[in-house]
Amino acid sequence: VKGVSGKVEGTIVASEACKEACGTCGGGGGGGDGDFSDDVDNVIFAHDSVLDDFLGETLLMDAHRSGKINYLGSIVVNADSVLPSSMDLVYKFRELYGADMYVGLSPSRMFYPFPWIYRADSYSMDSLDVMQAVTPSGPNEIPAVYPDGDKWLEETLESAPDGSITLMWVAGTTPLQTLFTAKPHLKDKIKRMV
């Protein structure tokens, strides 16, 4: 990436540029490990992995890094994007940002009748040279099989104190409808939905 952070004299690795500009944000994990905060909102972000959602991801990672929220993880509801690029991009953004929160794929709703040109945003973005140069490693290594985001949501809510979870939900709500129909008591875990 040329010219990042005002350095026009050379080329630096994209992940180094992001970490230099933003610092790093760690942990979060969530998923029933008792890593909940009493001081700030415990946030779960559900999105469909298109361009605007990656802005949301970076803003949430920054808020987590600065201690304004406890970002537990993301669930990708594959409705408006294309696999595998939609999931791979989330791992790549986490790698660029130095973050390692949970990422899972919801199996609840796999197809949506949006036009291909809109749904192809994730494919087009993942095809950019700068994103192709990112090789997620460690906790951000792209798995052969994506984790089940609906199962993680259920486990996280089961272990969360009542009224402790903020859902930032910008995707189809099918996973919530399915979960709350099967286990209505989990609604009590939600503090608010944004």
Short mmCIF file of C-alpha atoms in Angstrom, two decimals, residues 15-191:
data_model
loop_
_atom_site.label_atom_id
_atom_site.label_comp_id
_atom_site.label_asym_id
_atom_site.label_seq_id
_atom_site.Cartn_x
_atom_site.Cartn_y
_atom_site.Cartn_z
CA SER A 15 -1.65 -4.82 7.85
CA GLU A 16 1.35 -2.88 9.17
CA ALA A 17 -0.19 0.36 7.89
CA CYS A 18 -3.52 -0.33 9.61
CA LYS A 19 -1.87 -1.33 12.87
CA GLU A 20 0.37 1.75 12.73
CA ALA A 21 -2.60 4.03 12.10
CA CYS A 22 -5.08 2.34 14.43
CA GLY A 23 -3.19 0.33 17.00
CA THR A 24 -4.35 -3.21 17.65
CA CYS A 25 -7.43 -4.63 19.23
CA GLY A 26 -7.37 -8.00 20.83
CA GLY A 27 -9.52 -10.68 22.17
CA GLY A 28 -13.18 -10.69 22.67
CA GLY A 29 -13.69 -14.31 21.81
CA GLY A 30 -17.11 -14.51 23.42
CA GLY A 31 -19.08 -17.65 22.74
CA GLY A 32 -19.87 -18.61 26.29
CA ASP A 33 -16.42 -18.10 27.77
CA GLY A 34 -17.74 -15.62 30.34
CA ASP A 35 -15.91 -12.71 28.75
CA PHE A 36 -18.72 -10.22 29.37
CA SER A 37 -18.28 -6.66 30.59
CA ASP A 38 -20.35 -4.91 33.24
CA ASP A 39 -18.89 -1.51 32.29
CA VAL A 40 -19.52 -1.24 28.53
CA ASP A 41 -21.94 -2.75 26.01
CA ASN A 42 -21.27 -6.36 24.99
CA VAL A 43 -21.87 -6.18 21.23
CA ILE A 44 -22.68 -8.84 18.65
CA PHE A 45 -22.74 -7.62 15.03
CA ALA A 46 -24.81 -9.48 12.43
CA HIS A 47 -24.44 -8.37 8.83
CA ASP A 48 -24.51 -9.64 5.27
CA SER A 49 -20.88 -8.85 4.44
CA VAL A 50 -21.08 -6.13 1.84
CA LEU A 51 -19.23 -2.83 1.61
CA ASP A 52 -21.12 -0.86 4.28
CA ASP A 53 -20.77 -3.76 6.74
CA PHE A 54 -16.98 -3.58 6.62
CA LEU A 55 -17.18 0.04 7.70
CA GLY A 56 -19.30 -1.18 10.61
CA GLU A 57 -16.71 -3.89 11.38
CA THR A 58 -13.86 -1.37 11.50
CA LEU A 59 -15.83 1.09 13.63
CA LEU A 60 -16.73 -1.65 16.11
CA MET A 61 -13.14 -2.93 16.25
CA ASP A 62 -11.97 0.62 16.92
CA ALA A 63 -14.59 1.11 19.66
CA HIS A 64 -13.49 -2.19 21.22
CA ARG A 65 -9.82 -1.24 21.05
CA SER A 66 -10.53 2.08 22.75
CA GLY A 67 -12.56 0.40 25.52
CA LYS A 68 -15.95 1.88 24.51
CA ILE A 69 -17.52 -1.53 23.86
CA ASN A 70 -16.77 -5.21 24.36
CA TYR A 71 -17.02 -6.55 20.81
CA LEU A 72 -17.83 -10.24 21.18
CA GLY A 73 -17.99 -11.16 17.49
CA SER A 74 -19.79 -11.16 14.17
CA ILE A 75 -22.28 -13.35 12.40
CA VAL A 76 -22.48 -13.19 8.61
CA VAL A 77 -25.99 -13.85 7.29
CA ASN A 78 -25.24 -14.72 3.70
CA ALA A 79 -28.15 -13.01 2.06
CA ASP A 80 -26.75 -10.13 0.05
CA SER A 81 -23.23 -11.36 -0.67
CA VAL A 82 -21.34 -14.26 -2.22
CA LEU A 83 -19.48 -17.06 -0.45
CA PRO A 84 -16.62 -17.61 0.13
CA SER A 85 -15.50 -14.01 -0.42
CA SER A 86 -18.08 -12.62 2.03
CA MET A 87 -16.61 -14.63 4.93
CA ASP A 88 -12.99 -14.40 3.82
CA LEU A 89 -13.18 -10.62 3.78
CA VAL A 90 -14.24 -10.49 7.44
CA TYR A 91 -11.18 -12.57 8.38
CA LYS A 92 -8.98 -10.32 6.22
CA PHE A 93 -10.31 -7.14 7.85
CA ARG A 94 -9.67 -8.67 11.27
CA GLU A 95 -6.13 -9.52 10.20
CA LEU A 96 -5.52 -6.00 8.87
CA TYR A 97 -6.85 -4.50 12.08
CA GLY A 98 -5.02 -6.85 14.44
CA ALA A 99 -8.29 -8.09 15.94
CA ASP A 100 -9.35 -11.64 16.74
CA MET A 101 -13.03 -11.62 17.66
CA TYR A 102 -15.30 -14.50 16.70
CA VAL A 103 -16.58 -14.76 13.11
CA GLY A 104 -19.31 -17.22 12.15
CA LEU A 105 -21.65 -17.92 9.26
CA SER A 106 -25.38 -18.22 9.83
CA PRO A 107 -26.89 -21.15 7.96
CA SER A 108 -30.36 -19.65 8.45
CA ARG A 109 -30.81 -17.82 5.19
CA MET A 110 -28.52 -18.61 2.32
CA PHE A 111 -30.19 -17.02 -0.70
CA TYR A 112 -31.80 -13.66 -1.29
CA PRO A 113 -33.20 -12.25 -4.54
CA PHE A 114 -31.00 -9.14 -4.68
CA PRO A 115 -29.50 -8.36 -8.08
CA TRP A 116 -26.18 -10.06 -8.77
CA ILE A 117 -24.38 -6.74 -9.30
CA TYR A 118 -25.21 -5.77 -5.71
CA ARG A 119 -24.46 -9.20 -4.22
CA ALA A 120 -21.13 -9.32 -6.04
CA ASP A 121 -19.70 -6.46 -3.92
CA SER A 122 -17.91 -8.91 -1.64
CA TYR A 123 -16.45 -10.80 -4.61
CA SER A 124 -15.27 -7.56 -6.26
CA MET A 125 -13.79 -6.27 -3.02
CA ASP A 126 -12.00 -9.54 -2.27
CA SER A 127 -10.53 -9.45 -5.79
CA LEU A 128 -8.76 -6.12 -5.14
CA ASP A 129 -4.96 -6.44 -5.12
CA VAL A 130 -4.74 -4.99 -1.60
CA MET A 131 -7.14 -7.63 -0.24
CA GLN A 132 -5.49 -10.45 -2.20
CA ALA A 133 -2.21 -9.50 -0.50
CA VAL A 134 -3.70 -10.13 2.97
CA THR A 135 -3.02 -13.61 4.34
CA PRO A 136 -4.92 -14.12 7.58
CA SER A 137 -3.01 -16.15 10.15
CA GLY A 138 -3.32 -17.34 13.72
CA PRO A 139 -6.83 -16.71 15.08
CA ASN A 140 -7.82 -15.06 11.77
CA GLU A 141 -6.75 -17.94 9.55
CA ILE A 142 -9.59 -18.70 7.15
CA PRO A 143 -11.05 -22.08 8.19
CA ALA A 144 -11.84 -24.88 5.76
CA VAL A 145 -15.36 -24.97 7.22
CA TYR A 146 -16.85 -21.75 8.58
CA PRO A 147 -18.08 -21.87 12.19
CA ASP A 148 -21.85 -21.95 12.76
CA GLY A 149 -22.80 -18.40 13.75
CA ASP A 150 -26.30 -19.37 14.91
CA LYS A 151 -24.91 -21.96 17.31
CA TRP A 152 -22.38 -19.42 18.66
CA LEU A 153 -25.16 -16.85 19.14
CA GLU A 154 -27.22 -19.36 21.10
CA GLU A 155 -24.26 -20.40 23.28
CA THR A 156 -23.25 -16.79 23.89
CA LEU A 157 -26.76 -15.76 24.91
CA GLU A 158 -27.14 -18.84 27.13
CA SER A 159 -24.04 -17.86 29.09
CA ALA A 160 -24.68 -14.09 29.16
CA PRO A 161 -26.26 -12.34 32.14
CA ASP A 162 -29.80 -11.04 31.58
CA GLY A 163 -29.92 -7.66 29.84
CA SER A 164 -26.22 -7.69 28.94
CA ILE A 165 -26.08 -8.04 25.13
CA THR A 166 -26.43 -5.33 22.50
CA LEU A 167 -27.27 -6.69 19.06
CA MET A 168 -26.17 -4.55 16.14
CA TRP A 169 -28.25 -6.26 13.48
CA VAL A 170 -28.16 -5.07 9.86
CA ALA A 171 -29.03 -8.38 8.19
CA GLY A 172 -32.11 -10.52 7.84
CA THR A 173 -33.53 -11.43 11.25
CA THR A 174 -34.26 -15.08 10.42
CA PRO A 175 -31.57 -16.32 12.86
CA LEU A 176 -33.20 -14.37 15.71
CA GLN A 177 -36.71 -15.57 14.84
CA THR A 178 -35.52 -19.18 14.75
CA LEU A 179 -33.60 -18.90 18.03
CA PHE A 180 -36.25 -16.98 19.99
CA THR A 181 -39.00 -19.32 18.81
CA ALA A 182 -37.04 -22.33 20.08
CA LYS A 183 -35.73 -20.63 23.24
CA PRO A 184 -37.86 -17.59 24.13
CA HIS A 185 -36.04 -17.09 27.46
CA LEU A 186 -32.96 -15.94 25.53
CA LYS A 187 -34.76 -12.69 24.65
CA ASP A 188 -34.12 -11.66 28.26
CA LYS A 189 -30.39 -11.58 27.55
CA ILE A 190 -30.81 -8.70 25.09
CA LYS A 191 -30.30 -5.22 26.47
#
